[in-house]
Short mmCIF file of C-alpha atoms in Angstrom, two decimals:
data_model
loop_
_atom_site.label_atom_id
_atom_site.label_comp_id
_atom_site.label_asym_id
_atom_site.label_seq_id
_atom_site.Cartn_x
_atom_site.Cartn_y
_atom_site.Cartn_z
CA UNK A 1 112.56 67.37 86.29
CA UNK A 2 114.78 69.98 87.91
CA UNK A 3 113.80 73.62 88.02
CA UNK A 4 113.23 75.65 84.89
CA UNK A 5 113.18 74.14 81.45
CA UNK A 6 112.87 77.49 79.73
CA UNK A 7 114.96 77.84 76.61
CA UNK A 8 117.61 80.50 77.02
CA UNK A 9 117.32 83.39 74.62
CA UNK A 10 120.11 83.62 72.11
CA UNK A 11 121.81 86.92 71.87
CA UNK A 12 122.92 87.90 68.40
CA UNK A 13 125.84 90.25 68.78
CA UNK A 14 127.44 91.88 65.84
CA UNK A 15 131.16 91.53 65.72
CA UNK A 16 132.93 94.86 65.88
CA UNK A 17 135.51 96.93 67.64
CA UNK A 18 134.29 98.16 70.98
CA UNK A 19 135.55 101.59 72.00
CA UNK A 20 134.75 103.79 74.94
CA UNK A 21 132.69 106.95 74.69
CA UNK A 22 135.59 109.07 75.88
CA UNK A 23 137.82 107.90 73.03
CA UNK A 24 135.10 108.40 70.44
CA UNK A 25 134.44 111.91 71.70
CA UNK A 26 138.18 112.63 71.91
CA UNK A 27 138.70 111.43 68.34
CA UNK A 28 135.78 113.55 67.10
CA UNK A 29 137.06 116.69 68.86
CA UNK A 30 140.62 116.02 67.66
CA UNK A 31 139.39 115.60 64.09
CA UNK A 32 137.36 118.80 64.17
CA UNK A 33 140.21 120.68 65.85
CA UNK A 34 142.65 119.37 63.24
CA UNK A 35 140.42 120.44 60.34
CA UNK A 36 139.88 123.88 61.87
CA UNK A 37 143.61 124.28 62.57
CA UNK A 38 144.52 123.30 59.00
CA UNK A 39 141.95 125.67 57.54
CA UNK A 40 143.11 128.57 59.73
CA UNK A 41 146.76 127.79 58.98
CA UNK A 42 146.11 127.90 55.24
CA UNK A 43 144.21 131.18 55.57
CA UNK A 44 146.94 132.78 57.70
CA UNK A 45 149.70 131.48 55.42
CA UNK A 46 148.04 132.80 52.28
CA UNK A 47 147.15 136.14 53.91
CA UNK A 48 150.75 136.63 55.10
CA UNK A 49 152.17 135.67 51.69
CA UNK A 50 149.80 138.02 49.85
CA UNK A 51 150.63 140.85 52.26
CA UNK A 52 154.38 140.37 51.78
CA UNK A 53 154.01 140.18 48.00
CA UNK A 54 151.95 143.37 48.03
CA UNK A 55 154.66 145.11 50.06
CA UNK A 56 157.33 143.90 47.63
CA UNK A 57 155.29 145.12 44.63
CA UNK A 58 154.72 148.52 46.26
CA UNK A 59 158.45 148.81 46.90
CA UNK A 60 159.24 147.90 43.26
CA UNK A 61 156.66 150.41 41.98
CA UNK A 62 158.17 153.15 44.17
CA UNK A 63 161.67 152.46 42.80
CA UNK A 64 160.41 152.46 39.22
CA UNK A 65 158.71 155.82 39.78
CA UNK A 66 161.94 157.30 41.17
CA UNK A 67 163.84 155.94 38.16
CA UNK A 68 161.19 157.41 35.84
CA UNK A 69 161.60 160.90 37.33
CA UNK A 70 165.39 160.69 37.10
CA UNK A 71 165.21 159.45 33.49
CA UNK A 72 162.86 162.23 32.38
CA UNK A 73 165.00 164.88 34.08
CA UNK A 74 168.46 163.70 33.08
CA UNK A 75 168.02 161.03 30.46
CA UNK A 76 169.30 158.30 32.74
CA UNK A 77 167.41 156.31 35.39
CA UNK A 78 170.28 156.63 37.89
CA UNK A 79 168.82 153.77 40.01
CA UNK A 80 170.29 150.27 40.56
CA UNK A 81 168.67 147.25 38.81
CA UNK A 82 166.64 149.47 36.45
CA UNK A 83 166.73 148.33 32.85
CA UNK A 84 165.53 150.02 29.68
CA UNK A 85 163.50 147.88 27.28
CA UNK A 86 164.39 144.62 29.08
CA UNK A 87 163.77 141.75 26.61
CA UNK A 88 162.86 139.40 29.48
CA UNK A 89 159.90 141.54 30.48
CA UNK A 90 156.88 139.20 30.95
CA UNK A 91 154.35 139.57 28.08
CA UNK A 92 151.37 140.37 30.34
CA UNK A 93 153.33 143.19 31.95
CA UNK A 94 154.60 144.47 28.58
CA UNK A 95 151.02 144.65 27.27
CA UNK A 96 149.95 146.77 30.24
CA UNK A 97 152.89 149.14 29.81
CA UNK A 98 152.29 149.53 26.06
CA UNK A 99 148.84 150.77 26.97
CA UNK A 100 150.58 153.64 28.76
CA UNK A 101 150.06 152.35 32.29
CA UNK A 102 152.43 151.69 35.16
CA UNK A 103 152.05 148.08 36.29
CA UNK A 104 153.62 145.35 38.38
CA UNK A 105 153.69 141.60 37.98
CA UNK A 106 154.46 138.60 40.17
CA UNK A 107 155.87 135.52 38.48
CA UNK A 108 157.07 132.17 39.71
CA UNK A 109 160.03 130.39 38.16
CA UNK A 110 160.24 127.57 40.72
CA UNK A 111 162.82 129.17 42.98
CA UNK A 112 160.36 131.60 44.52
CA UNK A 113 158.26 134.58 43.43
CA UNK A 114 159.70 137.13 40.94
CA UNK A 115 158.68 140.76 41.40
CA UNK A 116 158.42 142.89 38.24
CA UNK A 117 157.54 146.56 37.92
CA UNK A 118 157.52 148.63 34.71
CA UNK A 119 156.57 152.13 33.57
CA UNK A 120 156.50 153.80 30.13
CA UNK A 121 158.58 156.99 29.56
CA UNK A 122 158.04 159.89 27.13
CA UNK A 123 160.44 158.73 24.41
CA UNK A 124 158.65 155.37 24.03
CA UNK A 125 161.05 153.33 26.10
CA UNK A 126 160.09 151.12 29.01
CA UNK A 127 161.81 151.23 32.36
CA UNK A 128 161.53 147.97 34.36
CA UNK A 129 162.75 146.52 37.63
CA UNK A 130 163.17 142.82 38.34
CA UNK A 131 163.78 141.55 41.89
CA UNK A 132 163.38 138.31 43.79
CA UNK A 133 161.29 137.74 46.89
CA UNK A 134 163.36 139.09 49.81
CA UNK A 135 165.25 136.47 51.81
CA UNK A 136 164.00 138.04 55.00
CA UNK A 137 160.40 137.57 53.87
CA UNK A 138 161.17 133.94 52.99
CA UNK A 139 162.58 133.38 56.47
CA UNK A 140 159.54 135.05 58.01
CA UNK A 141 157.24 132.75 56.02
CA UNK A 142 159.19 129.68 57.14
CA UNK A 143 159.00 130.78 60.76
CA UNK A 144 155.29 131.49 60.36
CA UNK A 145 154.65 128.06 58.82
CA UNK A 146 156.58 126.38 61.62
CA UNK A 147 154.58 128.29 64.22
CA UNK A 148 151.33 127.32 62.48
CA UNK A 149 152.31 123.64 62.44
CA UNK A 150 153.24 123.70 66.13
CA UNK A 151 150.05 125.57 66.95
CA UNK A 152 147.94 123.09 64.98
CA UNK A 153 149.53 120.14 66.78
CA UNK A 154 148.95 121.86 70.12
CA UNK A 155 145.30 122.51 69.22
CA UNK A 156 144.78 118.85 68.22
CA UNK A 157 146.43 117.57 71.40
CA UNK A 158 144.51 120.04 73.53
CA UNK A 159 141.26 119.07 71.82
CA UNK A 160 142.02 115.39 72.40
CA UNK A 161 142.73 116.02 76.08
CA UNK A 162 139.53 118.03 76.38
CA UNK A 163 137.62 115.24 74.66
CA UNK A 164 139.07 112.66 77.03
CA UNK A 165 138.14 114.85 80.00
CA UNK A 166 134.57 115.55 78.87
CA UNK A 167 134.05 112.05 77.49
CA UNK A 168 135.49 110.51 80.64
CA UNK A 169 133.03 112.41 82.82
CA UNK A 170 130.11 111.44 80.60
CA UNK A 171 131.32 107.85 80.33
CA UNK A 172 131.72 107.66 84.10
CA UNK A 173 128.12 108.81 84.59
CA UNK A 174 126.90 106.28 82.05
CA UNK A 175 128.87 103.47 83.70
CA UNK A 176 127.38 104.37 87.06
CA UNK A 177 123.94 104.40 85.48
CA UNK A 178 124.57 101.00 83.87
CA UNK A 179 125.82 99.55 87.17
CA UNK A 180 122.76 100.87 89.02
CA UNK A 181 120.44 99.56 86.30
CA UNK A 182 122.16 96.18 86.64
CA UNK A 183 121.45 96.18 90.36
CA UNK A 184 117.81 96.96 89.63
CA UNK A 185 117.74 94.08 87.14
CA UNK A 186 119.06 91.77 89.86
CA UNK A 187 116.11 92.66 92.08
CA UNK A 188 117.53 95.52 94.17
CA UNK A 189 114.54 97.74 93.57
CA UNK A 190 115.61 100.29 96.19
CA UNK A 191 118.52 101.42 94.00
CA UNK A 192 117.99 104.76 92.25
CA UNK A 193 119.95 105.38 89.06
CA UNK A 194 119.60 109.17 89.40
CA UNK A 195 121.17 109.10 92.86
CA UNK A 196 123.91 106.74 91.66
CA UNK A 197 125.17 109.02 88.88
CA UNK A 198 125.11 112.15 91.09
CA UNK A 199 126.17 115.53 89.73
CA UNK A 200 124.42 118.87 89.50
CA UNK A 201 124.39 119.22 85.71
CA UNK A 202 121.17 118.22 83.96
CA UNK A 203 121.79 116.42 80.69
CA UNK A 204 120.50 113.47 78.68
CA UNK A 205 122.06 111.08 81.20
CA UNK A 206 119.79 112.48 83.90
CA UNK A 207 116.77 112.03 81.63
CA UNK A 208 117.78 108.42 81.00
CA UNK A 209 118.30 107.81 84.73
CA UNK A 210 114.90 109.25 85.61
CA UNK A 211 113.26 107.11 82.93
CA UNK A 212 114.94 103.97 84.29
CA UNK A 213 113.91 104.89 87.85
CA UNK A 214 110.32 105.42 86.73
CA UNK A 215 110.36 102.07 84.93
CA UNK A 216 111.80 100.35 88.01
CA UNK A 217 109.13 101.92 90.23
CA UNK A 218 106.36 100.79 87.88
CA UNK A 219 107.85 97.30 87.69
CA UNK A 220 108.20 97.09 91.47
CA UNK A 221 104.61 98.17 91.97
CA UNK A 222 103.43 95.58 89.47
CA UNK A 223 105.49 92.81 91.07
CA UNK A 224 104.28 93.82 94.51
CA UNK A 225 100.69 93.73 93.31
CA UNK A 226 101.20 90.29 91.78
CA UNK A 227 102.88 89.08 94.98
CA UNK A 228 99.99 90.31 97.09
CA UNK A 229 97.48 88.65 94.79
CA UNK A 230 99.40 85.38 94.90
CA UNK A 231 99.71 85.53 98.69
CA UNK A 232 96.02 86.39 99.09
CA UNK A 233 94.93 83.52 96.84
CA UNK A 234 97.19 81.06 98.63
CA UNK A 235 95.99 82.30 102.01
CA UNK A 236 92.36 81.98 100.99
CA UNK A 237 92.99 78.47 99.68
CA UNK A 238 94.61 77.33 102.92
CA UNK A 239 91.30 77.01 104.85
CA UNK A 240 89.33 75.01 102.24
CA UNK A 241 92.34 72.80 101.50
CA UNK A 242 92.75 72.06 105.21
CA UNK A 243 89.06 71.24 105.40
CA UNK A 244 89.35 69.02 102.34
CA UNK A 245 92.24 67.13 103.90
CA UNK A 246 90.34 66.70 107.16
CA UNK A 247 87.29 65.44 105.29
CA UNK A 248 89.41 63.03 103.26
CA UNK A 249 90.83 61.53 106.42
CA UNK A 250 87.27 60.67 107.51
CA UNK A 251 86.60 58.62 104.38
CA UNK A 252 86.51 54.83 104.72
CA UNK A 253 89.83 53.08 104.07
CA UNK A 254 90.52 52.09 100.49
CA UNK A 255 92.36 52.96 97.31
CA UNK A 256 90.10 55.95 96.41
CA UNK A 257 90.65 57.42 99.87
CA UNK A 258 94.42 57.07 99.48
CA UNK A 259 94.30 58.90 96.13
CA UNK A 260 92.19 61.72 97.56
CA UNK A 261 94.49 62.07 100.59
CA UNK A 262 97.56 62.08 98.37
CA UNK A 263 96.21 64.86 96.14
CA UNK A 264 94.92 66.83 99.12
CA UNK A 265 98.33 66.69 100.81
CA UNK A 266 100.00 67.71 97.55
CA UNK A 267 97.62 70.67 97.28
CA UNK A 268 98.31 71.69 100.88
CA UNK A 269 102.07 71.50 100.23
CA UNK A 270 101.66 73.61 97.11
CA UNK A 271 99.66 76.27 98.99
CA UNK A 272 102.26 76.43 101.76
CA UNK A 273 105.06 76.70 99.22
CA UNK A 274 103.29 79.48 97.34
CA UNK A 275 102.85 81.40 100.59
CA UNK A 276 106.53 80.95 101.39
CA UNK A 277 107.58 82.16 97.94
CA UNK A 278 105.33 85.20 98.34
CA UNK A 279 106.95 86.01 101.70
CA UNK A 280 110.43 85.61 100.21
CA UNK A 281 109.53 87.84 97.27
CA UNK A 282 108.38 90.50 99.67
CA UNK A 283 111.94 90.81 101.05
CA UNK A 284 110.50 91.03 104.55
CA UNK A 285 111.98 87.77 105.82
CA UNK A 286 114.74 88.06 108.42
CA UNK A 287 117.07 85.37 109.66
CA UNK A 288 117.20 84.52 113.38
CA UNK A 289 120.89 83.87 113.89
CA UNK A 290 122.51 81.22 116.06
CA UNK A 291 126.04 79.89 116.35
CA UNK A 292 126.23 76.25 115.18
CA UNK A 293 128.85 73.71 114.16
CA UNK A 294 127.98 73.26 110.51
CA UNK A 295 129.25 69.70 109.99
CA UNK A 296 127.52 68.34 113.07
CA UNK A 297 124.30 70.18 112.23
CA UNK A 298 124.17 68.85 108.66
CA UNK A 299 125.03 65.28 109.73
CA UNK A 300 122.24 65.19 112.34
CA UNK A 301 119.62 66.74 110.05
CA UNK A 302 120.43 64.48 107.10
CA UNK A 303 120.46 61.36 109.30
CA UNK A 304 117.03 62.27 110.62
CA UNK A 305 115.75 62.90 107.08
CA UNK A 306 117.24 59.86 105.33
CA UNK A 307 119.79 57.56 107.00
CA UNK A 308 120.82 56.14 103.61
CA UNK A 309 122.38 59.45 102.50
CA UNK A 310 126.13 59.66 103.08
CA UNK A 311 127.44 62.75 104.85
CA UNK A 312 131.15 63.54 104.75
CA UNK A 313 132.57 66.35 106.88
CA UNK A 314 135.92 67.36 105.36
CA UNK A 315 136.45 70.36 107.59
CA UNK A 316 134.29 71.40 110.53
CA UNK A 317 133.46 75.08 110.88
CA UNK A 318 131.52 77.27 113.31
CA UNK A 319 128.99 79.48 111.53
CA UNK A 320 126.40 82.05 112.52
CA UNK A 321 123.18 81.41 110.62
CA UNK A 322 119.49 80.60 110.93
CA UNK A 323 119.23 76.84 111.58
CA UNK A 324 115.58 76.63 110.49
CA UNK A 325 116.19 78.28 107.14
CA UNK A 326 119.41 76.33 106.60
CA UNK A 327 117.51 73.10 107.25
CA UNK A 328 114.84 74.20 104.74
CA UNK A 329 117.45 74.79 102.06
CA UNK A 330 119.18 71.48 102.81
CA UNK A 331 115.96 69.44 102.77
CA UNK A 332 114.78 71.04 99.52
CA UNK A 333 118.09 70.17 97.85
CA UNK A 334 117.88 66.60 99.15
CA UNK A 335 114.27 66.27 97.99
CA UNK A 336 115.19 67.57 94.56
CA UNK A 337 118.09 65.12 94.31
CA UNK A 338 115.90 62.21 95.42
CA UNK A 339 113.05 63.10 93.07
CA UNK A 340 115.00 63.94 89.90
CA UNK A 341 118.38 62.31 90.36
CA UNK A 342 119.60 58.79 91.05
CA UNK A 343 121.27 57.36 94.14
CA UNK A 344 123.64 57.50 95.77
CA UNK A 345 123.03 61.02 97.08
CA UNK A 346 126.10 62.46 98.81
CA UNK A 347 126.42 65.48 101.11
CA UNK A 348 129.82 67.06 101.72
CA UNK A 349 130.60 69.78 104.27
CA UNK A 350 133.86 71.64 103.83
CA UNK A 351 134.27 74.71 105.98
CA UNK A 352 131.32 76.96 105.13
CA UNK A 353 130.42 75.11 101.93
CA UNK A 354 127.74 72.41 101.63
CA UNK A 355 127.59 70.26 98.50
CA UNK A 356 124.67 67.99 97.61
CA UNK A 357 125.39 65.61 94.74
CA UNK A 358 123.40 62.90 93.05
CA UNK A 359 124.26 60.61 90.13
CA UNK A 360 121.33 61.41 87.86
CA UNK A 361 121.11 63.06 84.42
CA UNK A 362 122.07 66.50 85.75
CA UNK A 363 120.36 69.87 85.78
CA UNK A 364 118.75 71.16 82.55
CA UNK A 365 120.66 73.84 80.69
CA UNK A 366 117.92 76.38 81.31
CA UNK A 367 118.37 76.13 85.06
CA UNK A 368 122.16 76.38 84.76
CA UNK A 369 121.83 79.48 82.59
CA UNK A 370 119.02 81.35 84.36
CA UNK A 371 118.62 79.77 87.79
CA UNK A 372 115.49 78.23 89.36
CA UNK A 373 112.08 79.42 88.22
CA UNK A 374 108.76 78.76 89.91
CA UNK A 375 106.09 76.55 88.38
CA UNK A 376 108.45 75.26 85.72
CA UNK A 377 109.93 71.80 85.92
CA UNK A 378 111.98 69.65 83.65
CA UNK A 379 109.36 66.91 83.50
CA UNK A 380 108.16 66.18 79.97
CA UNK A 381 105.05 64.67 81.50
CA UNK A 382 102.85 67.56 82.62
CA UNK A 383 101.39 65.24 85.24
CA UNK A 384 104.87 64.55 86.60
CA UNK A 385 105.86 65.10 90.19
CA UNK A 386 106.90 68.47 91.50
CA UNK A 387 105.73 72.03 90.81
CA UNK A 388 109.09 73.78 90.43
CA UNK A 389 109.05 75.62 93.77
CA UNK A 390 111.60 73.56 95.70
CA UNK A 391 114.75 75.10 94.24
CA UNK A 392 113.07 78.51 94.06
CA UNK A 393 112.42 78.39 97.81
CA UNK A 394 115.94 77.10 98.45
CA UNK A 395 117.41 80.02 96.50
CA UNK A 396 115.15 82.50 98.34
CA UNK A 397 116.05 81.15 101.77
CA UNK A 398 119.73 81.20 100.85
CA UNK A 399 119.36 84.86 99.92
CA UNK A 400 117.87 85.60 103.36
CA UNK A 401 120.87 83.84 104.93
CA UNK A 402 123.23 85.99 102.87
CA UNK A 403 124.44 82.77 101.20
CA UNK A 404 124.99 81.90 97.55
CA UNK A 405 123.43 78.84 95.89
CA UNK A 406 124.97 77.54 92.66
CA UNK A 407 124.25 74.60 90.38
CA UNK A 408 126.44 72.62 88.04
CA UNK A 409 126.64 69.25 86.30
CA UNK A 410 129.41 66.68 86.63
CA UNK A 411 130.99 65.61 83.34
CA UNK A 412 134.18 63.76 82.51
CA UNK A 413 137.14 66.05 81.94
CA UNK A 414 137.14 67.40 78.39
CA UNK A 415 133.79 65.82 77.52
CA UNK A 416 131.63 67.79 75.00
CA UNK A 417 128.21 69.17 75.90
CA UNK A 418 126.26 66.39 74.17
CA UNK A 419 127.78 63.77 76.48
CA UNK A 420 125.26 63.03 79.27
CA UNK A 421 126.14 64.34 82.70
CA UNK A 422 127.25 61.95 85.43
CA UNK A 423 125.41 63.79 88.16
CA UNK A 424 124.24 67.15 89.49
CA UNK A 425 125.82 69.23 92.26
CA UNK A 426 124.12 71.98 94.23
CA UNK A 427 126.55 74.08 96.28
CA UNK A 428 125.54 76.35 99.18
CA UNK A 429 128.18 78.95 100.10
CA UNK A 430 127.50 80.37 103.56
CA UNK A 431 128.86 83.87 104.23
CA UNK A 432 131.93 84.43 106.35
CA UNK A 433 130.10 86.93 108.54
CA UNK A 434 126.56 86.93 109.85
CA UNK A 435 124.08 88.35 107.31
CA UNK A 436 123.26 91.53 109.24
CA UNK A 437 122.91 93.39 105.94
CA UNK A 438 119.64 91.52 105.35
CA UNK A 439 118.14 92.88 108.56
CA UNK A 440 118.73 89.62 110.43
CA UNK A 441 119.15 89.57 114.17
CA UNK A 442 120.74 87.17 116.72
CA UNK A 443 118.48 84.85 118.64
CA UNK A 444 119.23 83.43 122.06
CA UNK A 445 119.53 79.63 121.95
CA UNK A 446 116.53 77.80 123.38
CA UNK A 447 117.04 74.94 125.77
CA UNK A 448 116.18 71.65 124.19
CA UNK A 449 116.12 73.19 120.71
CA UNK A 450 117.38 71.32 117.73
#
């Protein structure tokens, strides 16, 4: 039947949230920056608090020493807030003093740190000083904490911005590499991924681009070698096949002669088609451009091919194209419709668009999904007609013309996929401008030409 019958490969994609590389990198940098900022803030906060508490304890110890000297000289401490044998003295501090040592102690009653300092005197009494954490130090700690919070937020935001900047540059290079690799996958073997991403910095992206370029070069060389082999085989077969056809024509009339002639002609057609496909694969074909009226051209060519086919010109248009290649595409589409579809076959010309429709079972899903493929047909009978090159040649000639060839099936509106199609439609979209980007060149019209 029509074109490729290859089963499309099913892609199994895991459901998940897709995020860009820049946002992943930004989130990672922001997370690391946040953790580092929190750790540094805690260290600075604790160091500042310990330093202020040490200063407060040193001040309390100095006051207690002054009170001790005054007490031993005059019997009175003569210093504010100094108490003798204070009953509220913390037990750990009292134990140190009873050992005959001057000591200080920091307690916490919920309202803030309490600073204690105590010293034993000669008569067995204990002089002690109790003071709260200075309000000024509390204000300094609050200001420090506020500055640390603001600084941490600034570090996180700065890290996020840096991550977006670095990730954006890397993501941009990867997107360029992916776009270039996509062009290579579409057959544009002259595209170089390394040149597409640009830049002077060597990183893993450059290594990936060079690997893809090397793979594309190896693939191009292999395809070129296969194309040359195919073209050489077809070229070598042309002479014996022509001789076979000539010899068959000399056979006496009869049914065996008709069968031999039919198979010989089919073989000659196959050889010519294989040669044409090889030339199209080589990307060396160039269109010879002429200005034509598309509707008139299609109507005359179709009438000469098959008068029973209906041609409807909705809108006439002047186009610049290669008439010979356009005729080849048109005839291949008509032959495909006649061989695999059902009448009536209809041709519609609307501006620069040509539609060929039949009322058969439609194109196979493999062709709709992947396009025409050589030597694969939809015929279940391996001895069926056709060798799968007609639509492949049509697509290749359309590419030389700078045109686009699409395929679709006609189904009732809202009908599910299992409902049989009501026909197949091949649509040829000619370009608005002459296909000079394919290396084509204008050709002067010949007198008496078609």
